[in-house]
């Protein structure tokens, strides 16, 4: 499944004023990186793949339509999948995107 172009455009619009944003095809989707660190991606599995503080991952995964991301058969702390059902409005999407941006900004820049 290809990532949702409309969702990618909505994310792009939210990040328009963010400095040091780059886009890269990753994890079967389109990732948005801040200073070289992935913040959020329009996922090829639908919805978004989001990078968050690993200490908050379990708590955030309790939100409706959110779960820890599973990669190669194991749950990954600090990575969430958020289903499209939780991203219908700009406000809903922005809430998640801002979390990913905040965490990516807290990491040392790459590169």
Short mmCIF file of N, CA and C in Angstrom, two decimals:
data_model
loop_
_atom_site.label_atom_id
_atom_site.label_comp_id
_atom_site.label_asym_id
_atom_site.label_seq_id
_atom_site.Cartn_x
_atom_site.Cartn_y
_atom_site.Cartn_z
N UNK A 1 0.84 -1.18 0.00
CA UNK A 1 0.00 0.00 0.00
C UNK A 1 0.89 1.25 0.00
N UNK A 2 0.59 2.19 -0.86
CA UNK A 2 1.34 3.44 -0.91
C UNK A 2 0.80 4.38 0.17
N UNK A 3 1.64 5.31 0.57
CA UNK A 3 1.19 6.28 1.57
C UNK A 3 0.14 7.20 0.95
N UNK A 4 -0.62 7.84 1.80
CA UNK A 4 -1.72 8.72 1.42
C UNK A 4 -1.14 10.10 1.06
N UNK A 5 -1.21 10.46 -0.22
CA UNK A 5 -0.68 11.76 -0.67
C UNK A 5 -1.39 12.92 0.02
N UNK A 6 -2.69 12.80 0.21
CA UNK A 6 -3.43 13.89 0.86
C UNK A 6 -2.96 14.08 2.30
N UNK A 7 -2.75 12.98 3.01
CA UNK A 7 -2.24 13.06 4.38
C UNK A 7 -0.84 13.68 4.38
N UNK A 8 0.01 13.28 3.45
CA UNK A 8 1.36 13.86 3.37
C UNK A 8 1.28 15.37 3.13
N UNK A 9 0.35 15.80 2.28
CA UNK A 9 0.19 17.23 2.03
C UNK A 9 -0.31 17.96 3.27
N UNK A 10 -1.19 17.33 4.03
CA UNK A 10 -1.67 17.95 5.27
C UNK A 10 -0.52 18.10 6.27
N UNK A 11 0.34 17.09 6.36
CA UNK A 11 1.50 17.18 7.26
C UNK A 11 2.45 18.28 6.76
N UNK A 12 2.70 18.29 5.47
CA UNK A 12 3.58 19.31 4.87
C UNK A 12 3.08 20.72 5.20
N UNK A 13 1.77 20.92 5.11
CA UNK A 13 1.18 22.22 5.43
C UNK A 13 1.42 22.60 6.89
N UNK A 14 1.29 21.63 7.80
CA UNK A 14 1.52 21.91 9.22
C UNK A 14 2.97 22.24 9.51
N UNK A 15 3.88 21.71 8.70
CA UNK A 15 5.31 21.91 8.93
C UNK A 15 5.90 23.04 8.09
N UNK A 16 5.06 23.76 7.38
CA UNK A 16 5.54 24.79 6.45
C UNK A 16 6.43 25.84 7.11
N UNK A 17 6.19 26.17 8.36
CA UNK A 17 6.97 27.20 9.03
C UNK A 17 8.11 26.65 9.88
N UNK A 18 8.28 25.34 9.87
CA UNK A 18 9.35 24.72 10.66
C UNK A 18 10.67 24.80 9.90
N UNK A 19 11.72 25.28 10.55
CA UNK A 19 13.03 25.28 9.89
C UNK A 19 13.63 23.86 9.86
N UNK A 20 14.49 23.64 8.90
CA UNK A 20 15.28 22.40 8.80
C UNK A 20 14.43 21.14 8.58
N UNK A 21 13.29 21.28 7.89
CA UNK A 21 12.47 20.12 7.57
C UNK A 21 12.90 19.55 6.22
N UNK A 22 13.09 18.24 6.18
CA UNK A 22 13.35 17.56 4.93
C UNK A 22 12.38 16.39 4.81
N UNK A 23 12.18 15.94 3.60
CA UNK A 23 11.30 14.81 3.33
C UNK A 23 12.15 13.67 2.75
N UNK A 24 11.78 12.45 3.14
CA UNK A 24 12.54 11.29 2.67
C UNK A 24 11.61 10.08 2.67
N UNK A 25 11.68 9.29 1.63
CA UNK A 25 10.91 8.05 1.60
C UNK A 25 11.58 7.06 2.55
N UNK A 26 10.81 6.63 3.54
CA UNK A 26 11.32 5.70 4.55
C UNK A 26 10.16 4.83 5.04
N UNK A 27 10.47 3.63 5.48
CA UNK A 27 9.50 2.74 6.12
C UNK A 27 8.23 2.59 5.28
N UNK A 28 8.35 2.61 3.96
CA UNK A 28 7.19 2.45 3.10
C UNK A 28 6.28 3.66 3.05
N UNK A 29 6.77 4.79 3.51
CA UNK A 29 5.96 6.01 3.51
C UNK A 29 6.81 7.21 3.18
N UNK A 30 6.29 8.38 3.50
CA UNK A 30 7.03 9.63 3.30
C UNK A 30 7.27 10.24 4.68
N UNK A 31 8.55 10.28 5.06
CA UNK A 31 8.92 10.78 6.39
C UNK A 31 9.29 12.26 6.31
N UNK A 32 8.99 12.94 7.40
CA UNK A 32 9.36 14.34 7.57
C UNK A 32 10.37 14.39 8.70
N UNK A 33 11.56 14.90 8.38
CA UNK A 33 12.66 14.92 9.33
C UNK A 33 12.95 16.35 9.76
N UNK A 34 13.32 16.50 11.01
CA UNK A 34 13.70 17.79 11.58
C UNK A 34 15.16 17.65 11.99
N UNK A 35 16.04 18.43 11.37
CA UNK A 35 17.45 18.31 11.69
C UNK A 35 17.99 16.91 11.45
N UNK A 36 17.41 16.21 10.49
CA UNK A 36 17.86 14.85 10.16
C UNK A 36 17.21 13.76 10.99
N UNK A 37 16.39 14.11 11.97
CA UNK A 37 15.71 13.13 12.83
C UNK A 37 14.24 13.02 12.41
N UNK A 38 13.78 11.79 12.21
CA UNK A 38 12.39 11.62 11.80
C UNK A 38 11.46 12.09 12.89
N UNK A 39 10.45 12.87 12.49
CA UNK A 39 9.42 13.34 13.42
C UNK A 39 8.13 12.58 13.18
N UNK A 40 7.73 12.49 11.92
CA UNK A 40 6.45 11.89 11.56
C UNK A 40 6.54 11.42 10.11
N UNK A 41 5.75 10.40 9.78
CA UNK A 41 5.69 9.93 8.40
C UNK A 41 4.26 9.59 8.04
N UNK A 42 3.89 9.92 6.80
CA UNK A 42 2.65 9.40 6.23
C UNK A 42 2.98 7.94 5.90
N UNK A 43 2.35 7.03 6.60
CA UNK A 43 2.73 5.62 6.55
C UNK A 43 2.13 4.90 5.35
N UNK A 44 2.89 3.99 4.79
CA UNK A 44 2.40 3.13 3.73
C UNK A 44 1.35 2.15 4.22
N UNK A 45 1.22 2.02 5.53
CA UNK A 45 0.21 1.14 6.12
C UNK A 45 -1.05 1.92 6.50
N UNK A 46 -1.09 3.20 6.14
CA UNK A 46 -2.21 4.06 6.51
C UNK A 46 -1.90 4.81 7.78
N UNK A 47 -2.49 5.97 7.94
CA UNK A 47 -2.24 6.79 9.13
C UNK A 47 -0.81 7.30 9.15
N UNK A 48 -0.30 7.53 10.36
CA UNK A 48 1.06 8.05 10.50
C UNK A 48 1.91 7.15 11.37
N UNK A 49 3.20 7.24 11.13
CA UNK A 49 4.22 6.66 12.00
C UNK A 49 4.84 7.86 12.69
N UNK A 50 4.90 7.82 14.00
CA UNK A 50 5.30 8.98 14.78
C UNK A 50 6.42 8.62 15.74
N UNK A 51 7.40 9.49 15.83
CA UNK A 51 8.49 9.30 16.79
C UNK A 51 8.19 10.13 18.02
N UNK A 52 8.24 9.50 19.18
CA UNK A 52 7.93 10.17 20.45
C UNK A 52 8.96 9.78 21.49
N UNK A 53 8.95 10.50 22.59
CA UNK A 53 9.81 10.17 23.72
C UNK A 53 9.49 8.74 24.16
N UNK A 54 10.48 7.85 24.19
CA UNK A 54 10.22 6.46 24.57
C UNK A 54 9.55 6.32 25.94
N UNK A 55 9.81 7.26 26.84
CA UNK A 55 9.20 7.20 28.17
C UNK A 55 7.70 7.50 28.13
N UNK A 56 7.22 8.12 27.06
CA UNK A 56 5.80 8.46 26.92
C UNK A 56 5.06 7.49 25.99
N UNK A 57 5.78 6.61 25.33
CA UNK A 57 5.19 5.75 24.32
C UNK A 57 4.02 4.92 24.81
N UNK A 58 4.19 4.23 25.94
CA UNK A 58 3.11 3.38 26.44
C UNK A 58 1.86 4.19 26.77
N UNK A 59 2.05 5.35 27.38
CA UNK A 59 0.91 6.20 27.74
C UNK A 59 0.22 6.71 26.48
N UNK A 60 0.97 7.16 25.50
CA UNK A 60 0.39 7.67 24.26
C UNK A 60 -0.31 6.56 23.48
N UNK A 61 0.19 5.35 23.59
CA UNK A 61 -0.41 4.22 22.89
C UNK A 61 -1.79 3.87 23.44
N UNK A 62 -2.15 4.42 24.59
CA UNK A 62 -3.48 4.19 25.16
C UNK A 62 -4.53 5.09 24.52
N UNK A 63 -4.10 6.08 23.74
CA UNK A 63 -5.04 6.98 23.06
C UNK A 63 -5.80 6.20 21.98
N UNK A 64 -7.03 6.59 21.69
CA UNK A 64 -7.79 5.90 20.63
C UNK A 64 -7.04 5.90 19.30
N UNK A 65 -7.00 4.75 18.66
CA UNK A 65 -6.40 4.55 17.34
C UNK A 65 -4.88 4.72 17.32
N UNK A 66 -4.25 4.67 18.49
CA UNK A 66 -2.79 4.74 18.58
C UNK A 66 -2.27 3.44 19.17
N UNK A 67 -1.10 3.03 18.72
CA UNK A 67 -0.47 1.82 19.25
C UNK A 67 1.03 1.91 19.03
N UNK A 68 1.77 1.18 19.85
CA UNK A 68 3.21 1.12 19.62
C UNK A 68 3.44 0.51 18.25
N UNK A 69 4.38 1.05 17.52
CA UNK A 69 4.69 0.51 16.20
C UNK A 69 5.40 -0.83 16.37
N UNK A 70 5.09 -1.75 15.51
CA UNK A 70 5.73 -3.06 15.52
C UNK A 70 6.60 -3.15 14.27
N UNK A 71 7.88 -3.40 14.51
CA UNK A 71 8.83 -3.54 13.40
C UNK A 71 9.57 -4.86 13.58
N UNK A 72 9.56 -5.64 12.52
CA UNK A 72 10.19 -6.96 12.55
C UNK A 72 9.69 -7.81 13.72
N UNK A 73 8.39 -7.69 13.98
CA UNK A 73 7.76 -8.55 14.98
C UNK A 73 7.86 -8.09 16.41
N UNK A 74 8.46 -6.94 16.66
CA UNK A 74 8.51 -6.49 18.05
C UNK A 74 8.08 -5.03 18.19
N UNK A 75 7.42 -4.75 19.32
CA UNK A 75 6.96 -3.40 19.61
C UNK A 75 8.17 -2.50 19.86
N UNK A 76 8.14 -1.33 19.27
CA UNK A 76 9.26 -0.39 19.36
C UNK A 76 8.91 0.77 20.27
N UNK A 77 9.61 0.88 21.38
CA UNK A 77 9.41 2.02 22.28
C UNK A 77 9.85 3.29 21.55
N UNK A 78 9.05 4.32 21.67
CA UNK A 78 9.39 5.59 21.04
C UNK A 78 8.83 5.74 19.63
N UNK A 79 8.10 4.75 19.16
CA UNK A 79 7.51 4.80 17.82
C UNK A 79 6.04 4.42 17.94
N UNK A 80 5.16 5.24 17.38
CA UNK A 80 3.72 4.97 17.42
C UNK A 80 3.16 4.92 16.01
N UNK A 81 2.14 4.11 15.86
CA UNK A 81 1.29 4.15 14.67
C UNK A 81 -0.02 4.78 15.12
N UNK A 82 -0.47 5.77 14.39
CA UNK A 82 -1.74 6.43 14.69
C UNK A 82 -2.61 6.27 13.46
N UNK A 83 -3.76 5.64 13.64
CA UNK A 83 -4.66 5.36 12.54
C UNK A 83 -5.34 6.59 11.99
N UNK A 84 -5.73 6.50 10.74
CA UNK A 84 -6.40 7.61 10.04
C UNK A 84 -7.63 8.11 10.77
N UNK A 85 -8.29 7.22 11.51
CA UNK A 85 -9.50 7.60 12.24
C UNK A 85 -9.22 8.71 13.26
N UNK A 86 -8.00 8.79 13.74
CA UNK A 86 -7.62 9.79 14.75
C UNK A 86 -7.03 11.05 14.13
N UNK A 87 -7.09 11.14 12.79
CA UNK A 87 -6.42 12.25 12.10
C UNK A 87 -7.35 13.01 11.17
N UNK A 88 -8.64 12.88 11.38
CA UNK A 88 -9.63 13.42 10.43
C UNK A 88 -9.60 14.94 10.33
N UNK A 89 -9.36 15.62 11.44
CA UNK A 89 -9.37 17.08 11.41
C UNK A 89 -7.95 17.63 11.50
N UNK A 90 -7.80 18.89 11.13
CA UNK A 90 -6.49 19.54 11.22
C UNK A 90 -6.01 19.53 12.67
N UNK A 91 -6.91 19.80 13.57
CA UNK A 91 -6.56 19.85 14.99
C UNK A 91 -6.05 18.49 15.50
N UNK A 92 -6.72 17.42 15.09
CA UNK A 92 -6.30 16.07 15.51
C UNK A 92 -4.92 15.74 14.96
N UNK A 93 -4.72 15.99 13.68
CA UNK A 93 -3.43 15.71 13.06
C UNK A 93 -2.34 16.57 13.68
N UNK A 94 -2.62 17.84 13.86
CA UNK A 94 -1.62 18.76 14.40
C UNK A 94 -1.16 18.33 15.80
N UNK A 95 -2.07 17.83 16.60
CA UNK A 95 -1.72 17.37 17.95
C UNK A 95 -0.62 16.31 17.89
N UNK A 96 -0.77 15.36 16.98
CA UNK A 96 0.23 14.30 16.87
C UNK A 96 1.51 14.80 16.21
N UNK A 97 1.37 15.56 15.14
CA UNK A 97 2.55 16.07 14.42
C UNK A 97 3.42 16.90 15.36
N UNK A 98 2.82 17.75 16.16
CA UNK A 98 3.59 18.60 17.09
C UNK A 98 4.37 17.75 18.10
N UNK A 99 3.79 16.63 18.52
CA UNK A 99 4.52 15.73 19.43
C UNK A 99 5.79 15.19 18.77
N UNK A 100 5.63 14.74 17.53
CA UNK A 100 6.78 14.22 16.80
C UNK A 100 7.84 15.27 16.56
N UNK A 101 7.41 16.47 16.22
CA UNK A 101 8.35 17.58 15.99
C UNK A 101 9.09 17.91 17.28
N UNK A 102 8.37 17.98 18.38
CA UNK A 102 9.01 18.32 19.67
C UNK A 102 10.07 17.29 20.02
N UNK A 103 9.76 16.01 19.80
CA UNK A 103 10.76 14.99 20.15
C UNK A 103 11.96 15.06 19.19
N UNK A 104 11.70 15.19 17.90
CA UNK A 104 12.80 15.27 16.93
C UNK A 104 13.70 16.47 17.24
N UNK A 105 13.11 17.59 17.65
CA UNK A 105 13.90 18.78 17.99
C UNK A 105 14.74 18.57 19.25
N UNK A 106 14.31 17.66 20.12
CA UNK A 106 15.05 17.41 21.36
C UNK A 106 16.31 16.57 21.12
N UNK A 107 16.43 15.99 19.93
CA UNK A 107 17.58 15.14 19.60
C UNK A 107 18.68 15.96 18.94
N UNK A 108 19.93 15.53 19.08
CA UNK A 108 21.00 16.24 18.39
C UNK A 108 20.81 16.15 16.88
N UNK A 109 21.05 17.24 16.15
CA UNK A 109 20.92 17.19 14.68
C UNK A 109 21.88 16.17 14.09
N UNK A 110 21.44 15.55 13.02
CA UNK A 110 22.30 14.60 12.29
C UNK A 110 22.92 15.29 11.11
N UNK A 111 24.10 14.86 10.80
CA UNK A 111 24.66 15.20 9.61
C UNK A 111 25.41 16.19 9.04
#
